[in-house]
PDB file of C-alpha atoms in Angstrom:
ATOM      1  CA  MET A   1     186.373 111.452 260.633  1.00  0.00           C
ATOM      2  CA  LYS A   2     182.801 111.807 262.164  1.00  0.00           C
ATOM      3  CA  LEU A   3     181.374 111.196 258.751  1.00  0.00           C
ATOM      4  CA  ARG A   4     183.485 107.997 258.237  1.00  0.00           C
ATOM      5  CA  ARG A   5     182.255 106.633 261.587  1.00  0.00           C
ATOM      6  CA  SER A   6     178.548 107.393 260.769  1.00  0.00           C
ATOM      7  CA  ILE A   7     178.896 105.666 257.438  1.00  0.00           C
ATOM      8  CA  THR A   8     180.612 102.637 259.131  1.00  0.00           C
ATOM      9  CA  ALA A   9     177.919 102.537 261.771  1.00  0.00           C
ATOM     10  CA  ILE A  10     175.064 102.561 259.177  1.00  0.00           C
ATOM     11  CA  ALA A  11     176.743  99.929 257.202  1.00  0.00           C
ATOM     12  CA  PHE A  12     177.037  97.688 260.333  1.00  0.00           C
ATOM     13  CA  CYS A  13     173.392  98.228 261.059  1.00  0.00           C
ATOM     14  CA  LEU A  14     172.305  97.447 257.577  1.00  0.00           C
ATOM     15  CA  ALA A  15     174.362  94.191 257.698  1.00  0.00           C
ATOM     16  CA  ALA A  16     172.838  93.154 260.852  1.00  0.00           C
ATOM     17  CA  MET A  17     169.196  93.673 259.579  1.00  0.00           C
ATOM     18  CA  PRO A  18     167.349  90.375 258.611  1.00  0.00           C
ATOM     19  CA  VAL A  19     166.667  89.995 255.029  1.00  0.00           C
ATOM     20  CA  ARG A  20     163.023  89.338 254.132  1.00  0.00           C
ATOM     21  CA  ALA A  21     162.234  85.889 252.661  1.00  0.00           C
ATOM     22  CA  GLY A  22     160.850  87.477 249.634  1.00  0.00           C
ATOM     23  CA  ASP A  23     164.093  89.427 248.783  1.00  0.00           C
ATOM     24  CA  GLY A  24     166.594  86.746 248.399  1.00  0.00           C
ATOM     25  CA  PRO A  25     166.913  84.120 245.721  1.00  0.00           C
ATOM     26  CA  VAL A  26     164.374  81.283 245.614  1.00  0.00           C
ATOM     27  CA  ARG A  27     165.671  78.048 246.721  1.00  0.00           C
ATOM     28  CA  LEU A  28     164.674  75.151 244.433  1.00  0.00           C
ATOM     29  CA  TYR A  29     165.076  71.452 244.947  1.00  0.00           C
ATOM     30  CA  ALA A  30     164.686  68.824 242.208  1.00  0.00           C
ATOM     31  CA  PRO A  31     165.952  65.238 242.010  1.00  0.00           C
ATOM     32  CA  PRO A  32     169.289  64.631 240.200  1.00  0.00           C
ATOM     33  CA  VAL A  33     167.519  62.777 237.418  1.00  0.00           C
ATOM     34  CA  LEU A  34     165.493  65.870 236.678  1.00  0.00           C
ATOM     35  CA  VAL A  35     168.365  68.386 237.104  1.00  0.00           C
ATOM     36  CA  GLU A  36     170.549  66.310 234.654  1.00  0.00           C
ATOM     37  CA  THR A  37     168.096  66.822 231.860  1.00  0.00           C
ATOM     38  CA  GLY A  38     169.238  70.573 231.719  1.00  0.00           C
ATOM     39  CA  VAL A  39     165.701  71.856 231.850  1.00  0.00           C
ATOM     40  CA  PHE A  40     166.614  74.347 234.664  1.00  0.00           C
ATOM     41  CA  GLN A  41     169.398  75.825 232.545  1.00  0.00           C
ATOM     42  CA  TYR A  42     166.705  76.669 230.090  1.00  0.00           C
ATOM     43  CA  VAL A  43     163.776  77.626 232.352  1.00  0.00           C
ATOM     44  CA  LEU A  44     165.351  79.466 235.280  1.00  0.00           C
ATOM     45  CA  PRO A  45     166.994  82.314 233.102  1.00  0.00           C
ATOM     46  CA  ARG A  46     163.768  82.950 231.452  1.00  0.00           C
ATOM     47  CA  PHE A  47     162.032  83.437 234.672  1.00  0.00           C
ATOM     48  CA  SER A  48     164.652  85.570 236.134  1.00  0.00           C
ATOM     49  CA  LEU A  49     164.817  87.737 233.046  1.00  0.00           C
ATOM     50  CA  LYS A  50     160.996  88.426 233.175  1.00  0.00           C
ATOM     51  CA  THR A  51     160.798  89.001 237.033  1.00  0.00           C
ATOM     52  CA  GLN A  52     164.261  90.021 238.172  1.00  0.00           C
ATOM     53  CA  VAL A  53     164.065  87.071 240.777  1.00  0.00           C
ATOM     54  CA  ARG A  54     166.865  84.576 240.887  1.00  0.00           C
ATOM     55  CA  VAL A  55     166.428  80.989 241.593  1.00  0.00           C
ATOM     56  CA  GLU A  56     169.175  78.703 242.845  1.00  0.00           C
ATOM     57  CA  LEU A  57     169.161  74.942 243.012  1.00  0.00           C
ATOM     58  CA  VAL A  58     169.818  73.375 246.397  1.00  0.00           C
ATOM     59  CA  GLU A  59     170.758  69.740 247.222  1.00  0.00           C
ATOM     60  CA  ASP A  60     168.764  69.520 250.407  1.00  0.00           C
ATOM     61  CA  PRO A  61     164.994  69.368 250.006  1.00  0.00           C
ATOM     62  CA  GLY A  62     164.614  70.455 253.554  1.00  0.00           C
ATOM     63  CA  ALA A  63     166.326  73.698 252.825  1.00  0.00           C
ATOM     64  CA  ALA A  64     164.146  74.340 249.779  1.00  0.00           C
ATOM     65  CA  GLN A  65     161.171  76.763 249.349  1.00  0.00           C
ATOM     66  CA  VAL A  66     160.059  75.049 246.222  1.00  0.00           C
ATOM     67  CA  VAL A  67     160.340  71.349 245.576  1.00  0.00           C
ATOM     68  CA  LEU A  68     159.767  69.293 242.420  1.00  0.00           C
ATOM     69  CA  GLY A  69     159.018  65.708 243.254  1.00  0.00           C
ATOM     70  CA  ASP A  70     156.383  63.156 244.131  1.00  0.00           C
ATOM     71  CA  ASP A  71     154.148  65.461 246.328  1.00  0.00           C
ATOM     72  CA  GLY A  72     151.801  68.307 245.349  1.00  0.00           C
ATOM     73  CA  ARG A  73     150.183  69.388 242.165  1.00  0.00           C
ATOM     74  CA  ALA A  74     151.142  67.605 238.935  1.00  0.00           C
ATOM     75  CA  LEU A  75     153.075  69.970 236.779  1.00  0.00           C
ATOM     76  CA  PHE A  76     154.615  68.031 233.789  1.00  0.00           C
ATOM     77  CA  ARG A  77     155.750  64.613 232.944  1.00  0.00           C
ATOM     78  CA  GLY A  78     158.895  63.216 231.488  1.00  0.00           C
ATOM     79  CA  ALA A  79     162.322  61.624 232.384  1.00  0.00           C
ATOM     80  CA  GLY A  80     160.461  58.743 233.686  1.00  0.00           C
ATOM     81  CA  ALA A  81     158.149  60.432 236.131  1.00  0.00           C
ATOM     82  CA  THR A  82     155.180  62.860 236.714  1.00  0.00           C
ATOM     83  CA  TRP A  83     156.757  65.862 238.476  1.00  0.00           C
ATOM     84  CA  ARG A  84     154.635  67.555 241.135  1.00  0.00           C
ATOM     85  CA  LEU A  85     155.156  70.860 242.667  1.00  0.00           C
ATOM     86  CA  ALA A  86     155.220  71.561 246.334  1.00  0.00           C
ATOM     87  CA  ARG A  87     156.062  74.780 248.183  1.00  0.00           C
ATOM     88  CA  PRO A  88     157.207  73.913 251.816  1.00  0.00           C
ATOM     89  CA  GLY A  89     158.888  77.209 252.255  1.00  0.00           C
ATOM     90  CA  GLY A  90     157.626  80.782 252.457  1.00  0.00           C
ATOM     91  CA  GLY A  91     158.591  83.898 250.760  1.00  0.00           C
ATOM     92  CA  GLU A  92     157.098  86.301 248.229  1.00  0.00           C
ATOM     93  CA  ASN A  93     159.498  85.274 245.571  1.00  0.00           C
ATOM     94  CA  ALA A  94     159.027  81.636 246.186  1.00  0.00           C
ATOM     95  CA  GLU A  95     155.271  82.030 245.754  1.00  0.00           C
ATOM     96  CA  ARG A  96     155.929  84.095 242.669  1.00  0.00           C
ATOM     97  CA  PHE A  97     158.095  81.360 241.019  1.00  0.00           C
ATOM     98  CA  ALA A  98     155.554  78.732 241.951  1.00  0.00           C
ATOM     99  CA  ASP A  99     152.735  80.661 240.466  1.00  0.00           C
ATOM    100  CA  TRP A 100     154.735  81.164 237.390  1.00  0.00           C
ATOM    101  CA  LEU A 101     155.480  77.486 236.902  1.00  0.00           C
ATOM    102  CA  ARG A 102     151.856  76.799 237.230  1.00  0.00           C
ATOM    103  CA  SER A 103     150.776  79.620 234.898  1.00  0.00           C
ATOM    104  CA  GLU A 104     150.290  79.145 231.050  1.00  0.00           C
ATOM    105  CA  ILE A 105     153.647  80.915 230.230  1.00  0.00           C
ATOM    106  CA  GLY A 106     155.505  78.821 232.727  1.00  0.00           C
ATOM    107  CA  GLN A 107     153.871  75.579 231.209  1.00  0.00           C
ATOM    108  CA  ARG A 108     154.617  76.726 227.719  1.00  0.00           C
ATOM    109  CA  THR A 109     158.358  77.301 228.762  1.00  0.00           C
ATOM    110  CA  LEU A 110     158.678  73.941 230.384  1.00  0.00           C
ATOM    111  CA  LEU A 111     157.063  72.056 227.510  1.00  0.00           C
ATOM    112  CA  ALA A 112     159.065  73.941 224.997  1.00  0.00           C
ATOM    113  CA  TYR A 113     162.311  72.454 226.272  1.00  0.00           C
ATOM    114  CA  ALA A 114     163.686  70.341 223.474  1.00  0.00           C
ATOM    115  CA  PRO A 115     167.509  69.790 223.903  1.00  0.00           C
ATOM    116  CA  GLU A 116     167.735  67.418 220.721  1.00  0.00           C
ATOM    117  CA  GLY A 117     164.789  69.010 218.695  1.00  0.00           C
ATOM    118  CA  THR A 118     162.023  66.857 220.347  1.00  0.00           C
ATOM    119  CA  PRO A 119     160.351  68.258 223.500  1.00  0.00           C
ATOM    120  CA  LEU A 120     161.301  66.363 226.617  1.00  0.00           C
ATOM    121  CA  PHE A 121     158.435  66.960 228.606  1.00  0.00           C
ATOM    122  CA  ASP A 122     154.537  66.683 228.272  1.00  0.00           C
ATOM    123  CA  PRO A 123     151.533  67.946 230.171  1.00  0.00           C
ATOM    124  CA  PRO A 124     150.650  65.952 233.201  1.00  0.00           C
ATOM    125  CA  PRO A 125     148.142  63.139 232.799  1.00  0.00           C
ATOM    126  CA  GLU A 126     144.586  64.113 233.367  1.00  0.00           C
ATOM    127  CA  THR A 127     143.225  62.576 236.461  1.00  0.00           C
ATOM    128  CA  GLU A 128     139.871  60.956 236.452  1.00  0.00           C
ATOM    129  CA  GLU A 129     137.294  62.234 238.654  1.00  0.00           C
ATOM    130  CA  GLU A 130     136.645  59.954 241.465  1.00  0.00           C
ATOM    131  CA  VAL A 131     132.928  59.114 241.858  1.00  0.00           C
ATOM    132  CA  ALA A 132     132.118  58.545 245.595  1.00  0.00           C
ATOM    133  CA  GLU A 133     130.154  55.490 246.293  1.00  0.00           C
ATOM    134  CA  VAL A 134     126.876  56.280 248.027  1.00  0.00           C
ATOM    135  CA  VAL A 135     126.321  54.125 251.065  1.00  0.00           C
ATOM    136  CA  ILE A 136     122.807  54.186 252.310  1.00  0.00           C
ATOM    137  CA  ASP A 137     122.497  53.182 255.982  1.00  0.00           C
ATOM    138  CA  GLY A 138     119.251  51.788 257.221  1.00  0.00           C
ATOM    139  CA  ASP A 139     117.346  48.678 257.969  1.00  0.00           C
ATOM    140  CA  ALA A 140     115.948  47.181 254.742  1.00  0.00           C
ATOM    141  CA  VAL A 141     113.666  44.718 256.531  1.00  0.00           C
ATOM    142  CA  LEU A 142     112.064  47.600 258.331  1.00  0.00           C
ATOM    143  CA  GLY A 143     112.000  49.509 255.105  1.00  0.00           C
ATOM    144  CA  LEU A 144     109.871  46.844 253.531  1.00  0.00           C
ATOM    145  CA  GLU A 145     107.505  46.874 256.402  1.00  0.00           C
ATOM    146  CA  VAL A 146     107.291  50.725 256.126  1.00  0.00           C
ATOM    147  CA  SER A 147     106.757  50.601 252.471  1.00  0.00           C
ATOM    148  CA  ARG A 148     103.881  48.029 252.859  1.00  0.00           C
ATOM    149  CA  ARG A 149     102.239  50.301 255.557  1.00  0.00           C
ATOM    150  CA  ALA A 150     102.872  53.598 253.963  1.00  0.00           C
ATOM    151  CA  CYS A 151     103.302  53.353 250.266  1.00  0.00           C
ATOM    152  CA  ALA A 152     101.522  50.159 249.095  1.00  0.00           C
ATOM    153  CA  ARG A 153      98.095  51.791 248.696  1.00  0.00           C
ATOM    154  CA  CYS A 154      99.420  53.523 245.647  1.00  0.00           C
ATOM    155  CA  HIS A 155     102.753  51.877 244.646  1.00  0.00           C
ATOM    156  CA  ALA A 156     103.622  48.244 244.028  1.00  0.00           C
ATOM    157  CA  VAL A 157     106.423  47.979 246.622  1.00  0.00           C
ATOM    158  CA  GLU A 158     107.449  44.312 245.964  1.00  0.00           C
ATOM    159  CA  ASP A 159     107.015  41.667 243.332  1.00  0.00           C
ATOM    160  CA  ALA A 160     104.545  39.771 245.269  1.00  0.00           C
ATOM    161  CA  GLY A 161     102.350  42.903 245.475  1.00  0.00           C
ATOM    162  CA  ARG A 162     102.723  43.976 241.936  1.00  0.00           C
ATOM    163  CA  LYS A 163      99.000  44.139 241.140  1.00  0.00           C
ATOM    164  CA  LYS A 164      98.106  45.911 244.310  1.00  0.00           C
ATOM    165  CA  GLY A 165      99.212  49.379 243.437  1.00  0.00           C
ATOM    166  CA  ILE A 166      97.370  52.040 241.461  1.00  0.00           C
ATOM    167  CA  GLY A 167      98.027  51.505 237.664  1.00  0.00           C
ATOM    168  CA  SER A 168      99.071  55.094 237.053  1.00  0.00           C
ATOM    169  CA  THR A 169     101.855  55.087 239.734  1.00  0.00           C
ATOM    170  CA  PRO A 170     105.223  53.490 239.023  1.00  0.00           C
ATOM    171  CA  SER A 171     106.327  50.519 241.014  1.00  0.00           C
ATOM    172  CA  PHE A 172     109.292  50.751 243.347  1.00  0.00           C
ATOM    173  CA  SER A 173     111.299  48.534 240.839  1.00  0.00           C
ATOM    174  CA  VAL A 174     110.501  51.027 238.055  1.00  0.00           C
ATOM    175  CA  LEU A 175     111.472  54.011 240.209  1.00  0.00           C
ATOM    176  CA  ARG A 176     114.554  52.008 241.185  1.00  0.00           C
ATOM    177  CA  ALA A 177     115.530  52.010 237.510  1.00  0.00           C
ATOM    178  CA  PHE A 178     115.795  55.652 237.259  1.00  0.00           C
ATOM    179  CA  ALA A 179     119.323  57.326 237.447  1.00  0.00           C
ATOM    180  CA  ASP A 180     117.980  59.688 240.113  1.00  0.00           C
ATOM    181  CA  TRP A 181     115.996  57.235 242.299  1.00  0.00           C
ATOM    182  CA  GLU A 182     117.857  58.380 245.371  1.00  0.00           C
ATOM    183  CA  GLU A 183     116.779  61.903 245.050  1.00  0.00           C
ATOM    184  CA  ARG A 184     113.188  60.780 244.237  1.00  0.00           C
ATOM    185  CA  PHE A 185     112.987  58.614 247.376  1.00  0.00           C
ATOM    186  CA  GLY A 186     115.040  60.778 249.596  1.00  0.00           C
ATOM    187  CA  ALA A 187     112.807  63.838 249.075  1.00  0.00           C
ATOM    188  CA  PHE A 188     109.683  62.215 247.994  1.00  0.00           C
ATOM    189  CA  TYR A 189     107.563  64.200 250.377  1.00  0.00           C
ATOM    190  CA  VAL A 190     108.163  67.400 248.612  1.00  0.00           C
ATOM    191  CA  LEU A 191     107.397  65.932 245.215  1.00  0.00           C
ATOM    192  CA  ASN A 192     103.821  66.086 244.082  1.00  0.00           C
ATOM    193  CA  PRO A 193     101.264  64.878 245.138  1.00  0.00           C
ATOM    194  CA  HIS A 194     102.932  63.669 248.283  1.00  0.00           C
ATOM    195  CA  PRO A 195     103.010  66.956 250.241  1.00  0.00           C
ATOM    196  CA  ALA A 196      99.293  66.989 250.504  1.00  0.00           C
ATOM    197  CA  PHE A 197      99.100  64.021 252.601  1.00  0.00           C
ATOM    198  CA  THR A 198     102.706  63.195 253.921  1.00  0.00           C
ATOM    199  CA  ARG A 199     104.165  64.047 257.342  1.00  0.00           C
ATOM    200  CA  ILE A 200     107.783  63.455 258.212  1.00  0.00           C
ATOM    201  CA  ALA A 201     108.315  63.842 261.874  1.00  0.00           C
ATOM    202  CA  GLU A 202     110.303  66.911 262.771  1.00  0.00           C
ATOM    203  CA  VAL A 203     110.746  67.811 259.148  1.00  0.00           C
ATOM    204  CA  THR A 204     107.516  68.715 257.453  1.00  0.00           C
ATOM    205  CA  ALA A 205     105.224  71.497 258.701  1.00  0.00           C
ATOM    206  CA  PRO A 206     101.731  70.694 259.836  1.00  0.00           C
ATOM    207  CA  PHE A 207      98.928  70.591 257.221  1.00  0.00           C
ATOM    208  CA  PRO A 208      97.331  74.043 256.879  1.00  0.00           C
ATOM    209  CA  ILE A 209      93.927  74.240 258.673  1.00  0.00           C
ATOM    210  CA  ASP A 210      92.208  75.157 255.524  1.00  0.00           C
ATOM    211  CA  ARG A 211      93.787  72.289 253.508  1.00  0.00           C
ATOM    212  CA  PRO A 212      93.712  69.031 255.500  1.00  0.00           C
ATOM    213  CA  SER A 213      95.106  65.777 253.961  1.00  0.00           C
ATOM    214  CA  PRO A 214      92.556  64.465 251.403  1.00  0.00           C
ATOM    215  CA  ILE A 215      93.354  60.983 252.488  1.00  0.00           C
ATOM    216  CA  ALA A 216      94.555  59.219 255.599  1.00  0.00           C
ATOM    217  CA  PRO A 217      97.958  60.796 256.219  1.00  0.00           C
ATOM    218  CA  VAL A 218     101.178  59.099 255.538  1.00  0.00           C
ATOM    219  CA  ASP A 219     103.188  59.381 258.691  1.00  0.00           C
ATOM    220  CA  MET A 220     106.875  58.525 258.752  1.00  0.00           C
ATOM    221  CA  THR A 221     110.153  59.381 260.571  1.00  0.00           C
ATOM    222  CA  ILE A 222     113.531  60.040 259.087  1.00  0.00           C
ATOM    223  CA  GLU A 223     114.828  56.764 260.335  1.00  0.00           C
ATOM    224  CA  GLU A 224     111.886  54.969 258.532  1.00  0.00           C
ATOM    225  CA  LEU A 225     112.556  56.875 255.407  1.00  0.00           C
ATOM    226  CA  GLU A 226     116.297  55.750 255.609  1.00  0.00           C
ATOM    227  CA  ALA A 227     115.105  52.263 256.071  1.00  0.00           C
ATOM    228  CA  VAL A 228     112.809  52.574 252.926  1.00  0.00           C
ATOM    229  CA  MET A 229     115.756  53.860 250.991  1.00  0.00           C
ATOM    230  CA  ALA A 230     117.903  50.822 252.136  1.00  0.00           C
ATOM    231  CA  TYR A 231     115.174  48.529 250.991  1.00  0.00           C
ATOM    232  CA  VAL A 232     114.889  50.195 247.678  1.00  0.00           C
ATOM    233  CA  ALA A 233     118.722  50.072 247.257  1.00  0.00           C
ATOM    234  CA  ARG A 234     118.418  46.316 247.314  1.00  0.00           C
ATOM    235  CA  LEU A 235     115.711  45.994 244.733  1.00  0.00           C
ATOM    236  CA  ARG A 236     116.553  44.736 241.262  1.00  0.00           C
ATOM    237  CA  PRO A 237     115.677  47.680 238.809  1.00  0.00           C
ATOM    238  CA  ALA A 238     113.072  47.023 236.422  1.00  0.00           C
ATOM    239  CA  ASP A 239     114.045  46.579 232.759  1.00  0.00           C
ATOM    240  CA  LEU A 240     112.735  49.604 230.943  1.00  0.00           C
ATOM    241  CA  GLY A 241     114.275  48.640 227.694  1.00  0.00           C
ATOM    242  CA  ALA A 242     116.604  50.866 225.511  1.00  0.00           C
ATOM    243  CA  PRO A 243     116.117  54.715 225.613  1.00  0.00           C
ATOM    244  CA  ILE A 244     113.689  56.142 223.002  1.00  0.00           C
ATOM    245  CA  ARG A 245     115.628  57.280 219.858  1.00  0.00           C
ATOM    246  CA  ALA A 246     114.192  59.932 217.735  1.00  0.00           C
ATOM    247  CA  GLN A 247     114.322  59.326 214.034  1.00  0.00           C
ATOM    248  CA  GLU A 248     114.406  61.802 211.260  1.00  0.00           C
ATOM    249  CA  PHE A 249     112.189  61.086 208.198  1.00  0.00           C
TER     250      PHE A 249
END
């Protein structure tokens, strides 16, 4: 009798213990149009057979741990949409199921579903990498003034002064035609020969005592450098012609 009471008490305690999220079946939501394709009758048993984790479809997305719909990472496309994976709920098993869907094996399983002999789903479309447009802030009018003062001794900084620069140095319009012109201007003070005679306030170190500037130093602030870049950004790039093509003889 005492043994029966002990067993009953243990059973009651076990029933009252909370179940960990990772121990129960994974709650999956998908819109009816996707469910009606029958893909889950094909996919879910294969996942469960491999992992011993059961997945059940639920009708309420708010109760789901894994959701296939419009939000999240693109998983596959078909049945009139690109289906994305979101995991709003926690749980080890839910994480395991989501990882499997994203894995190579999971993807192969999804894409192999062919109820009438033809695969119903395709990989998601490749997304083009967005190139952020660089916006250069600065006073272009001030930039021209600074360019005339600090750069015109060597470079032709404008069309009107094209013949005033040193012939061996490229004009601003030629430099503007280079694909990396922003890097060239933004860090010009560390590109030879500029470090020997250029000082950017609060950026560059003083000239070494034993190596003073060989010419009158070019002094500039960061704000003035930004203004120069704003001015150069508005210049029309020089026409350098077609790239040189090597020919085999």
